[in-house]
PDB file of C-alpha atoms and ligand atoms in Angstrom:
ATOM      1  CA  UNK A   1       0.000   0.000   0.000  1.00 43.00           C
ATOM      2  CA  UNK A   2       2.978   2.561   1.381  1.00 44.00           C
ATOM      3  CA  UNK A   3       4.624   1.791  -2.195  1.00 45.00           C
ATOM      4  CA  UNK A   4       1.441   2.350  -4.572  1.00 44.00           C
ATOM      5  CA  UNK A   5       1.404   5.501  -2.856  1.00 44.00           C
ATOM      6  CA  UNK A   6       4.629   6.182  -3.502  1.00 44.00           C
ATOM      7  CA  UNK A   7       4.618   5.358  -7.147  1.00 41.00           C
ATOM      8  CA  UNK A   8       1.507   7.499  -7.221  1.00 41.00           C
ATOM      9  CA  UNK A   9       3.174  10.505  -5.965  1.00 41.00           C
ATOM     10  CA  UNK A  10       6.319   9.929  -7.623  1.00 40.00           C
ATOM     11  CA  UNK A  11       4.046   9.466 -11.050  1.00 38.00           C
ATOM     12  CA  UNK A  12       2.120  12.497 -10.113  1.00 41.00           C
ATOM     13  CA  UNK A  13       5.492  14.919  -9.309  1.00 42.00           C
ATOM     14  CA  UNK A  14       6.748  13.621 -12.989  1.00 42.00           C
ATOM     15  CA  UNK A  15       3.628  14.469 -14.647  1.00 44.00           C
ATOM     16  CA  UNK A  16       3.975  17.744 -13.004  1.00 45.00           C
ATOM     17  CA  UNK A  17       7.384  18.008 -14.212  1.00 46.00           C
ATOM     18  CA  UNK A  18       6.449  17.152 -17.791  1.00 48.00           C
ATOM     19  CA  UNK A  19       3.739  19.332 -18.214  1.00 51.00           C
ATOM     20  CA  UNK A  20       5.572  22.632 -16.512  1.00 54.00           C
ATOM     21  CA  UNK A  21       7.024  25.294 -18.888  1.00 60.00           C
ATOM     22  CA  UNK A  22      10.826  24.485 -19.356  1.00 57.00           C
ATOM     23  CA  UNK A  23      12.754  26.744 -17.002  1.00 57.00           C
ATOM     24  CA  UNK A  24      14.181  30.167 -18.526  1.00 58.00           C
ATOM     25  CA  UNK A  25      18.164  30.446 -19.172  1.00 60.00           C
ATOM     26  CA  UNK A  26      20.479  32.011 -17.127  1.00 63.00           C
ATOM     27  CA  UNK A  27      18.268  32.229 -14.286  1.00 64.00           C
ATOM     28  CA  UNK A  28      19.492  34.238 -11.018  1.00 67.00           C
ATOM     29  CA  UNK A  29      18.690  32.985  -7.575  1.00 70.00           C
ATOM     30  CA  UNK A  30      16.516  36.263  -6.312  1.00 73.00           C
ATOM     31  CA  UNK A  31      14.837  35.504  -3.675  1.00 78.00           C
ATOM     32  CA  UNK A  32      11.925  38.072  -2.934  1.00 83.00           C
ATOM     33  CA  UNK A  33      12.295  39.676   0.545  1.00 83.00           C
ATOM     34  CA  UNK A  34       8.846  40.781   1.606  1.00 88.00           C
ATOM     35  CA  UNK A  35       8.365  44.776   1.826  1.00 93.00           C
ATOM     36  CA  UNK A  36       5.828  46.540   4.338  1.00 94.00           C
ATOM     37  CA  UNK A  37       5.078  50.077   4.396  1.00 96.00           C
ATOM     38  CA  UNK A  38       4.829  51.660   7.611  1.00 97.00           C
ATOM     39  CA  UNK A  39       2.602  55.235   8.213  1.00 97.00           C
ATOM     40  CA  UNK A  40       4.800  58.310   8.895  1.00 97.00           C
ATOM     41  CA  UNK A  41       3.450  59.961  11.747  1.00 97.00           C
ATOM     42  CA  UNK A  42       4.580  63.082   9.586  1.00 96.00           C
ATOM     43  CA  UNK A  43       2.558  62.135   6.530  1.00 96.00           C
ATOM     44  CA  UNK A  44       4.995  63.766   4.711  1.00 96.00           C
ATOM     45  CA  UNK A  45       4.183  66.759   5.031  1.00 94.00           C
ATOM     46  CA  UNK A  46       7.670  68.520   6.933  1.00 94.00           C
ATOM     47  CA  UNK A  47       9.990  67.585   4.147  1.00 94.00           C
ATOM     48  CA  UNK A  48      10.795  70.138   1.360  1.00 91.00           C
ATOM     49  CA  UNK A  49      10.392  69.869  -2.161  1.00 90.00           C
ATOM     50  CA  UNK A  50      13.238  67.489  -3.536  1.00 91.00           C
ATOM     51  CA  UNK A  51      13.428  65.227  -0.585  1.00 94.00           C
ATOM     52  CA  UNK A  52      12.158  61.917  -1.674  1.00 96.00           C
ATOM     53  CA  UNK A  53       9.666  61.647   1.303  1.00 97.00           C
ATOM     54  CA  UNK A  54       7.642  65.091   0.270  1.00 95.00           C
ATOM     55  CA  UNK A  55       4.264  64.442   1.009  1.00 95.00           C
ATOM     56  CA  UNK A  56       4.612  60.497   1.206  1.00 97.00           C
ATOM     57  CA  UNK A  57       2.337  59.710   4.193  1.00 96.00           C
ATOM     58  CA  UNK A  58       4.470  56.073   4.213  1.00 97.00           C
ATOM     59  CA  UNK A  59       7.743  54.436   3.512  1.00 98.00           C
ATOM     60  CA  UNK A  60       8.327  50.931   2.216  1.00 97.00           C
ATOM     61  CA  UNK A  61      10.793  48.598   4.551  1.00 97.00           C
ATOM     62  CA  UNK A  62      11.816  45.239   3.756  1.00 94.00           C
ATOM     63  CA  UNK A  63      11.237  42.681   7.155  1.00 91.00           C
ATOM     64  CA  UNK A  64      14.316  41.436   8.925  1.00 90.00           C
ATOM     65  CA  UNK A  65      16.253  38.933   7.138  1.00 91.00           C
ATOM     66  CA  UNK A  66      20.035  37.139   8.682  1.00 92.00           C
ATOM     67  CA  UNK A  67      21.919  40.309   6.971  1.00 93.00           C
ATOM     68  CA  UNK A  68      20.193  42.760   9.377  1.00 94.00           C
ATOM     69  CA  UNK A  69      20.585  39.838  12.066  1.00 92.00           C
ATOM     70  CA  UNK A  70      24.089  40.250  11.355  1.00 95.00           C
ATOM     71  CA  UNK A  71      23.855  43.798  11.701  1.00 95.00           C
ATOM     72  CA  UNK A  72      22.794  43.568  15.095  1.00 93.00           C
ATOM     73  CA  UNK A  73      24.606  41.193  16.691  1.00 93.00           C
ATOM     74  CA  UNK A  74      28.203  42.848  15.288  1.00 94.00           C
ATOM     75  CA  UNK A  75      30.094  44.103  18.764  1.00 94.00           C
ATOM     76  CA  UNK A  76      31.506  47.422  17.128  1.00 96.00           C
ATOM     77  CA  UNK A  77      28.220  48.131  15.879  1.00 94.00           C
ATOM     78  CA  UNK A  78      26.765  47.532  19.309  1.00 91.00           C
ATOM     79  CA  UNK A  79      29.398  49.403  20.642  1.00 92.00           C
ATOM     80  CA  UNK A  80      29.717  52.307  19.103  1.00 92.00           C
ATOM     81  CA  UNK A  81      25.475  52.530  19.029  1.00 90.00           C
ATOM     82  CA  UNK A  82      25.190  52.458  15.201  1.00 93.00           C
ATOM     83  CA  UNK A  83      23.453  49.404  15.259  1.00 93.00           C
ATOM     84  CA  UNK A  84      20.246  50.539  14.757  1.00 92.00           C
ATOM     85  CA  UNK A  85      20.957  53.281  12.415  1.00 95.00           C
ATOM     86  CA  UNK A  86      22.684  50.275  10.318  1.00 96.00           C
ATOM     87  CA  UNK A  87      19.771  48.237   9.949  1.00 96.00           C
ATOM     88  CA  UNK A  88      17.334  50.896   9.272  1.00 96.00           C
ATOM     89  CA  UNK A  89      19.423  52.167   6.393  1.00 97.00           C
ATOM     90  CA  UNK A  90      19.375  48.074   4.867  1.00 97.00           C
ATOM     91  CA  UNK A  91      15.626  47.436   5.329  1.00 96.00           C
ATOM     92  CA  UNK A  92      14.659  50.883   3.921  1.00 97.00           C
ATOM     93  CA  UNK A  93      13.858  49.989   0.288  1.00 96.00           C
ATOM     94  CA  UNK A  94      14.226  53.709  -1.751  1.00 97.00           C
ATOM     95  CA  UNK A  95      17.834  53.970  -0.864  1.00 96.00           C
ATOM     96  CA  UNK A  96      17.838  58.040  -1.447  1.00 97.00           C
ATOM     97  CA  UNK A  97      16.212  58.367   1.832  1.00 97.00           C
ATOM     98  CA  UNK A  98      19.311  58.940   4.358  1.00 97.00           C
ATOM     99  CA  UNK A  99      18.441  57.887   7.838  1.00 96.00           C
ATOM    100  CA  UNK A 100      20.562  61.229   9.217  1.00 95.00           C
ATOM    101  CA  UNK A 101      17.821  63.473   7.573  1.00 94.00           C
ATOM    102  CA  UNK A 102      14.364  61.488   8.997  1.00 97.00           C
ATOM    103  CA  UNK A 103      12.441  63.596  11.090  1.00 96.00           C
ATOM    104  CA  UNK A 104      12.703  61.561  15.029  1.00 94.00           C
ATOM    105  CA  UNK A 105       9.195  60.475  15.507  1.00 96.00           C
ATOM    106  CA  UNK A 106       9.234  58.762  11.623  1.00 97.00           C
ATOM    107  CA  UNK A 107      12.536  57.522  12.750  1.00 96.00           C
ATOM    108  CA  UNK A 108      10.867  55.984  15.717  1.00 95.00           C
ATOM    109  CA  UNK A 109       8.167  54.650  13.614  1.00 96.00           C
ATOM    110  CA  UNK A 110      10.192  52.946  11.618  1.00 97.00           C
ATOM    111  CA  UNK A 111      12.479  51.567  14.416  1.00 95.00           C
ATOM    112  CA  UNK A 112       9.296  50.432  15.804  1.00 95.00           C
ATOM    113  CA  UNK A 113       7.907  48.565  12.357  1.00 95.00           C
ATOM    114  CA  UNK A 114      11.113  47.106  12.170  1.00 94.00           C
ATOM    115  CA  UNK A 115      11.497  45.243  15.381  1.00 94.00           C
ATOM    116  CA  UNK A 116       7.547  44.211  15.301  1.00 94.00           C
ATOM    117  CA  UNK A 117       7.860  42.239  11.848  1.00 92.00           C
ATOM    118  CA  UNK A 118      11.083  41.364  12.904  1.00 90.00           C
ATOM    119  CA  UNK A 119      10.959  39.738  16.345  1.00 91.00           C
ATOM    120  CA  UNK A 120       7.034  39.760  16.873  1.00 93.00           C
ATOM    121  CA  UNK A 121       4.705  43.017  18.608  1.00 95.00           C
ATOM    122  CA  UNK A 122       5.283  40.801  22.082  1.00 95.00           C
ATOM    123  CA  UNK A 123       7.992  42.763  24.060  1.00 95.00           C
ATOM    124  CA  UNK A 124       9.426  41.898  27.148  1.00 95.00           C
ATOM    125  CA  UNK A 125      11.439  43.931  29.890  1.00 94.00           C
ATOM    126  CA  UNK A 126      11.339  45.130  33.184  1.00 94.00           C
ATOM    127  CA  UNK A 127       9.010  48.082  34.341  1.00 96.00           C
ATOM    128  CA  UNK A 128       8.307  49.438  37.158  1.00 96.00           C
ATOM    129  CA  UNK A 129       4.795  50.287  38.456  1.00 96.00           C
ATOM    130  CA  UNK A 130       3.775  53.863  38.147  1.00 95.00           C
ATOM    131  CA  UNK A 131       1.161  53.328  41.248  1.00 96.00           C
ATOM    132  CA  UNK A 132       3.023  51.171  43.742  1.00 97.00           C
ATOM    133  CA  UNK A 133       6.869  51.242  42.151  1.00 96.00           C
ATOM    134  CA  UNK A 134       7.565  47.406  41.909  1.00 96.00           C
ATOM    135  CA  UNK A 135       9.756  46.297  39.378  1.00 96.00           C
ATOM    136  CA  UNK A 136       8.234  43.618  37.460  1.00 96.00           C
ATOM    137  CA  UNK A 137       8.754  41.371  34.325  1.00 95.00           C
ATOM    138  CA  UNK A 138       6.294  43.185  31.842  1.00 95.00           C
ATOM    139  CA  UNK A 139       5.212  41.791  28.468  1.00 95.00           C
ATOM    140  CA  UNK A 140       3.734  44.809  26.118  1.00 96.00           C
ATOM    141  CA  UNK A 141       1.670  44.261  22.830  1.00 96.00           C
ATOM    142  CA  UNK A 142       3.574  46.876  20.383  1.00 95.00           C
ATOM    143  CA  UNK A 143       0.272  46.577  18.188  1.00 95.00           C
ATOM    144  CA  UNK A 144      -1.164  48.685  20.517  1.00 95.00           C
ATOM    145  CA  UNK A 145       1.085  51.430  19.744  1.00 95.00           C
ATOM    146  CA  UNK A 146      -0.432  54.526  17.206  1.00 94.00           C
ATOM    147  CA  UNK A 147       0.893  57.451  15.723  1.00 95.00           C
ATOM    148  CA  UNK A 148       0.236  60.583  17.630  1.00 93.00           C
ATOM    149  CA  UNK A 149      -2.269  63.002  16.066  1.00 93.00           C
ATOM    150  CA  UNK A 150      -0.031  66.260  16.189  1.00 95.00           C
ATOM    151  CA  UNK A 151      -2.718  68.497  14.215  1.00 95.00           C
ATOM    152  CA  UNK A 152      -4.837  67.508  17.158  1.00 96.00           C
ATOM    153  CA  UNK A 153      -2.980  68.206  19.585  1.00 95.00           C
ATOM    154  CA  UNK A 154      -1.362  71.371  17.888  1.00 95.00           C
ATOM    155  CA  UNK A 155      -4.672  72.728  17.828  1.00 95.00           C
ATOM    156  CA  UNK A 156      -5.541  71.919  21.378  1.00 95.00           C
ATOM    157  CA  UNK A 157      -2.489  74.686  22.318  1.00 95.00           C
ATOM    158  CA  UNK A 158      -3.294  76.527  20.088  1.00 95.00           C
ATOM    159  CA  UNK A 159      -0.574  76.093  18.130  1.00 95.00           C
ATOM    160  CA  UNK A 160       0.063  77.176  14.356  1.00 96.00           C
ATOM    161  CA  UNK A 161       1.565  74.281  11.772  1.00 96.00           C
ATOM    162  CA  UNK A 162       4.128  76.124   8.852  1.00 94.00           C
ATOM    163  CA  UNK A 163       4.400  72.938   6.798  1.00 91.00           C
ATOM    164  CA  UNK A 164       6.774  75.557   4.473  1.00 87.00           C
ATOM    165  CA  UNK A 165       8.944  76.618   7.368  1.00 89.00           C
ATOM    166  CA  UNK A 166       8.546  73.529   8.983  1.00 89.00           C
ATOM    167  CA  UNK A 167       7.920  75.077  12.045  1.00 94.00           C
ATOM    168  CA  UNK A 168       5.203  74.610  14.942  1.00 96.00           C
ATOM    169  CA  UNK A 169       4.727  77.846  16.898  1.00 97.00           C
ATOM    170  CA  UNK A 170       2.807  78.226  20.188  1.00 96.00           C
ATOM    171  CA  UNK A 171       1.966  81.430  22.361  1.00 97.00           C
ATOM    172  CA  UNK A 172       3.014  80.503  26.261  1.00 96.00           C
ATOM    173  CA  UNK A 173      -0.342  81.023  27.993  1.00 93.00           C
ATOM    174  CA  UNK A 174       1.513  82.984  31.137  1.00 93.00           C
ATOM    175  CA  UNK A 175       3.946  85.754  29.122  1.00 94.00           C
ATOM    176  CA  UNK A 176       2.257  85.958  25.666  1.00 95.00           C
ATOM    177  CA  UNK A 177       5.566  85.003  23.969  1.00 96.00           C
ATOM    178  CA  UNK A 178       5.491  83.901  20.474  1.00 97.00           C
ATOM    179  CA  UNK A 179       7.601  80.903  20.232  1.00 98.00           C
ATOM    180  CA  UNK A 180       8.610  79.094  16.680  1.00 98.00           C
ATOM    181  CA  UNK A 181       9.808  75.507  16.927  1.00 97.00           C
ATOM    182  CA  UNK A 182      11.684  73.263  14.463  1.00 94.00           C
ATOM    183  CA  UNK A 183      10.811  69.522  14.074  1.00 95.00           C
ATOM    184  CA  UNK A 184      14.361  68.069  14.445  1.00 94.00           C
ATOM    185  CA  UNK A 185      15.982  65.140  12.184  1.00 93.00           C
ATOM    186  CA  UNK A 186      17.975  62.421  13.651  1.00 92.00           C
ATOM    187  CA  UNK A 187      21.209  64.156  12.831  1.00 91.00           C
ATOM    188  CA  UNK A 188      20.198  67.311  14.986  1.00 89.00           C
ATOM    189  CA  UNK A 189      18.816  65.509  17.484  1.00 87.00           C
ATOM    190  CA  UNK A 190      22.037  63.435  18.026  1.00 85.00           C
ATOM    191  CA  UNK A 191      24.530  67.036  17.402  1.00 80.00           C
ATOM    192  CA  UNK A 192      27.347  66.258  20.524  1.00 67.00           C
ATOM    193  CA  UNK A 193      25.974  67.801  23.724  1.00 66.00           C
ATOM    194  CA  UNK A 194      28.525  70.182  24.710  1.00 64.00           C
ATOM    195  CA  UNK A 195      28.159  70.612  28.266  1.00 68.00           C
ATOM    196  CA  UNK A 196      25.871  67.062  29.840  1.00 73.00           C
ATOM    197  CA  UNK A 197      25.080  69.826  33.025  1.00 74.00           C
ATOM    198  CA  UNK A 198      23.009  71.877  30.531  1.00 78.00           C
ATOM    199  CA  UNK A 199      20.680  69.405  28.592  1.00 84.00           C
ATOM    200  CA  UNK A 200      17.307  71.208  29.238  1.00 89.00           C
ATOM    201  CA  UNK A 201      18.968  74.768  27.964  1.00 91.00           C
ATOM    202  CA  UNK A 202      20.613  72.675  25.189  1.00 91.00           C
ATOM    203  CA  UNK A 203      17.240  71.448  24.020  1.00 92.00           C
ATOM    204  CA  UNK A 204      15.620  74.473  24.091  1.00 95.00           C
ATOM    205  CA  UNK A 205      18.225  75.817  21.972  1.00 94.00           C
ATOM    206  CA  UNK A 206      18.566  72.852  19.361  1.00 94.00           C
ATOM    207  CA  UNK A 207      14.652  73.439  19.259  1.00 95.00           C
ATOM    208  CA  UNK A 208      13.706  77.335  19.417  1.00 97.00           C
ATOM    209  CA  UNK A 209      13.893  78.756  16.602  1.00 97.00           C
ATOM    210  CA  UNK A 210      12.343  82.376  17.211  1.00 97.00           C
ATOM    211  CA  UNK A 211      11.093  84.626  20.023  1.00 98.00           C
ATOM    212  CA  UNK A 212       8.216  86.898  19.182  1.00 97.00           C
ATOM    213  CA  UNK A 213       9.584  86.907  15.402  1.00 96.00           C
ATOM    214  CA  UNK A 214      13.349  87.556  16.364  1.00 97.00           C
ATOM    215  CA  UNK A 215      16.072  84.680  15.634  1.00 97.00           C
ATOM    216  CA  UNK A 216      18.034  86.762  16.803  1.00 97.00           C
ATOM    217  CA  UNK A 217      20.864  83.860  18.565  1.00 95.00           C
ATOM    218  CA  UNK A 218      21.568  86.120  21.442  1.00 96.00           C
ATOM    219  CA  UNK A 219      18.153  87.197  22.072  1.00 97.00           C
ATOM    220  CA  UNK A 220      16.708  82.969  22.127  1.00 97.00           C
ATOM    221  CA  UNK A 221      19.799  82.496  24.108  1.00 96.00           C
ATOM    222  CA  UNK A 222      18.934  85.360  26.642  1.00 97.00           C
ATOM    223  CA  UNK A 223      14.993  83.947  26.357  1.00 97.00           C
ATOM    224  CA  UNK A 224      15.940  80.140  27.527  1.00 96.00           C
ATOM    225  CA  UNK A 225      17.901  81.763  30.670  1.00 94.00           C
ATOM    226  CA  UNK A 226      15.435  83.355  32.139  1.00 95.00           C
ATOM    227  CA  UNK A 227      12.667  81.198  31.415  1.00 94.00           C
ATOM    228  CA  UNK A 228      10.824  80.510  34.126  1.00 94.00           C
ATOM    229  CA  UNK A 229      10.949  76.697  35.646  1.00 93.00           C
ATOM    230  CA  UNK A 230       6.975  76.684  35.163  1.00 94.00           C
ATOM    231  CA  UNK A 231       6.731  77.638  31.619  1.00 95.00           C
ATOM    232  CA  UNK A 232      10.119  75.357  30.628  1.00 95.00           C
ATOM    233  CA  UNK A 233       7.550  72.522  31.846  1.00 95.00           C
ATOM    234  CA  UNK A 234       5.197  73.600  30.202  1.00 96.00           C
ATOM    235  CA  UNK A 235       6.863  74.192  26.725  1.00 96.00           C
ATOM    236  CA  UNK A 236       8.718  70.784  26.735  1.00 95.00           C
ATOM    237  CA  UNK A 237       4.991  69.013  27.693  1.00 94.00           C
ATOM    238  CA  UNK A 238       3.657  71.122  24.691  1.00 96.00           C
ATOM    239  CA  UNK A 239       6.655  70.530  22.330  1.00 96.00           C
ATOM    240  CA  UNK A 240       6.252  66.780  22.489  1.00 93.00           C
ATOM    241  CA  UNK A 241       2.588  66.475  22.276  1.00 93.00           C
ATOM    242  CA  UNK A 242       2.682  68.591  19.121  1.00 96.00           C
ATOM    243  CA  UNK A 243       5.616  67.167  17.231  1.00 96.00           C
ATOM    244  CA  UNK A 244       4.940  64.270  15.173  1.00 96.00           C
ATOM    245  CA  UNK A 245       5.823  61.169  16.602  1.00 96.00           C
ATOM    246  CA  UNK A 246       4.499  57.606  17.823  1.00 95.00           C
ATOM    247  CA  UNK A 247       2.432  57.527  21.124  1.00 92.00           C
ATOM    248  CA  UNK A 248       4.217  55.009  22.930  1.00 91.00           C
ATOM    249  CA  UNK A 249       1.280  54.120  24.613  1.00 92.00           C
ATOM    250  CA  UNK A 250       0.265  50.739  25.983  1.00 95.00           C
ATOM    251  CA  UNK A 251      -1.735  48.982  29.083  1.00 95.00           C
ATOM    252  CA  UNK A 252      -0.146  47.978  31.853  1.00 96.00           C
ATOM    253  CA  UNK A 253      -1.263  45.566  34.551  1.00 96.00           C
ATOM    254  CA  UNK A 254       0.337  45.605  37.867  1.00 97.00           C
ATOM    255  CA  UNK A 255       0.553  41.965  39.364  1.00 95.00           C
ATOM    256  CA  UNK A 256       1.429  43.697  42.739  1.00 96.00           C
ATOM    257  CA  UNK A 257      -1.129  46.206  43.202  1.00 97.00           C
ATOM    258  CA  UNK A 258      -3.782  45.434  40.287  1.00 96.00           C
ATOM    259  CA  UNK A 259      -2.993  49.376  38.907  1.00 97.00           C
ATOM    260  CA  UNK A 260      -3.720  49.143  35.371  1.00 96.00           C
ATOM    261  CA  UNK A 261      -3.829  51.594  32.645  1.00 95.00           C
ATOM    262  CA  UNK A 262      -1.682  53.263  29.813  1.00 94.00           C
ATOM    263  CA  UNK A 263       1.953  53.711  30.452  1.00 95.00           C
ATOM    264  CA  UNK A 264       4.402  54.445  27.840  1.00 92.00           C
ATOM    265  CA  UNK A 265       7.004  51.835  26.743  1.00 93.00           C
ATOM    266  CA  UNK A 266      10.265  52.162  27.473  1.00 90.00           C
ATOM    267  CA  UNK A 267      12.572  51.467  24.984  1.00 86.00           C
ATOM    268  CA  UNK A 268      15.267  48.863  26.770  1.00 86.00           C
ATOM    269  CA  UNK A 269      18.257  47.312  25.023  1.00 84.00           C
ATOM    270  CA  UNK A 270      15.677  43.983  24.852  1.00 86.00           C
ATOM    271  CA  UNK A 271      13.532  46.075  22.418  1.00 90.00           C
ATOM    272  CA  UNK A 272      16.231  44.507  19.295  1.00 89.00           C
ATOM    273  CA  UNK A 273      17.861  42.183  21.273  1.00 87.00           C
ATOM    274  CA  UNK A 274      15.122  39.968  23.201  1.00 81.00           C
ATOM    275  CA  UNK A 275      16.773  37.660  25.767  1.00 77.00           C
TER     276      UNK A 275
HETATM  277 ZN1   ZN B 301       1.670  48.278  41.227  1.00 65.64          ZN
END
């Protein structure tokens, strides 16, 4: 019986054989990698004319294959922290979109695509309770996670969107000054901080880009000193709700206390290299 069957099968695959198109010459092993494309929280809409993500709301990746595997488990890489930067820059399929000149919360988005169809949306690592402060073994579903709705939220401070400029600016409710923001790349956000003592005034600085119409250096410098402690809160809070990025959102349930609720994810070295 087991050997009719085989015959049969073997008869069958031949038949197969016989009746498929002869193979074309000189063909090339390609295999096809499959390609996702992930939503920029941007849409698109920050980068001038020219740049080849103008008004593309989403960018194609390729998943994880052994290469990028290889990317991330290389020492120096790891080392010197350009692992990341490495793999995004092989998965990211038009290769005239430079990884230095993304805007951060695309950036993240794509860092987060990445690692989801690479290593599954289950991530584990350690949190600690925002209610009752125990450190626990926390598994969050990265599915969960959206991009932010910065028009929203613009709008909620009243804030005005130059798409030209590429600017965000906001009036601070207590001292009526006009501030302009810029949305910062990757390679601005990384620039060398100078002095590690001075990283609020630093980010203000990377980030201000006018005072009630004057850019002025001096005068934004002289602004960010004597900002009050209050507002500084208060623009930083603002700042991050209206730029566009991902909302790292996602529930948390405390096996110590029960608290349960939204937390955002923090991003641990186990986020591309699960244990
Ligand atoms: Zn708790």
């Amino acid at each position: 019986m087991r050997n009719n069957q085989d015959r049969m099968l073997a008869g069958a695959a031949t038949d197969n054989l016989q009746q498929a198109d002869p193979p074309p010459q000189n063909q090339t092993l390609e295999f096809i990698v499959p390609t996702e494309l992930v939503e920029l929280p941007s849409k698109g809409l920050f980068y001038g004319e020219g740049h080849p993500l103008h008004g593309q709301d989403s960018i194609e990746i390729k998943h994880m294959t052994t290469k990028e595997e290889d990317i991330l488990t290389n020492e120096s890489y790891i080392r010197d922290g350009s692992a990341v930067d490495r793999l995004l820059k092989s998965i990211i399929v038009n290769k005239r979109i430079n990884v230095k000149d993304l805007l951060i919360g695309d950036k993240n988005a794509i860092t987060l695509a990445a690692r989801t169809y690479g290593y599954g949306a289950e991530y584990e690592t350690k949190f600690t309770c925002p209610s009752c402060g125990t450190i626990q073994q926390t598994s969050f579903d990265l599915t969960e996670i959206e991009n932010g709705a910065f028009e929203k939220e613009a709008e909620e401070f009243g804030g005005e969107i130059d798409y030209e400029a590429n600017s965000i600016s906001l009036v601070v409710p207590r001292t009526k000054t006009k501030l302009e923001f810029r949305l910062l790349n990757d390679d601005e956000q990384k620039q060398k901080k100078k002095n590690k003592n001075k990283l609020i005034s630093q980010f203000f600085s990377k980030i201000i880009k006018s005072v009630n119409g004057n850019s002025d250096q001096r005068y934004i410098k002289s602004y960010i000193d004597s900002m009050s402690a209050l507002d500084s809160r208060y623009i930083r809070a603002a700042y991050q709700k209206m730029i566009p990025n991902v909302d790292m959102g996602c529930e948390f349930e405390c096996e110590n206390c029960g608290y349960s609720g939204k937390v955002e994810v923090p991003l641990k070295a186990e986020f591309f290299w699960p244990k």
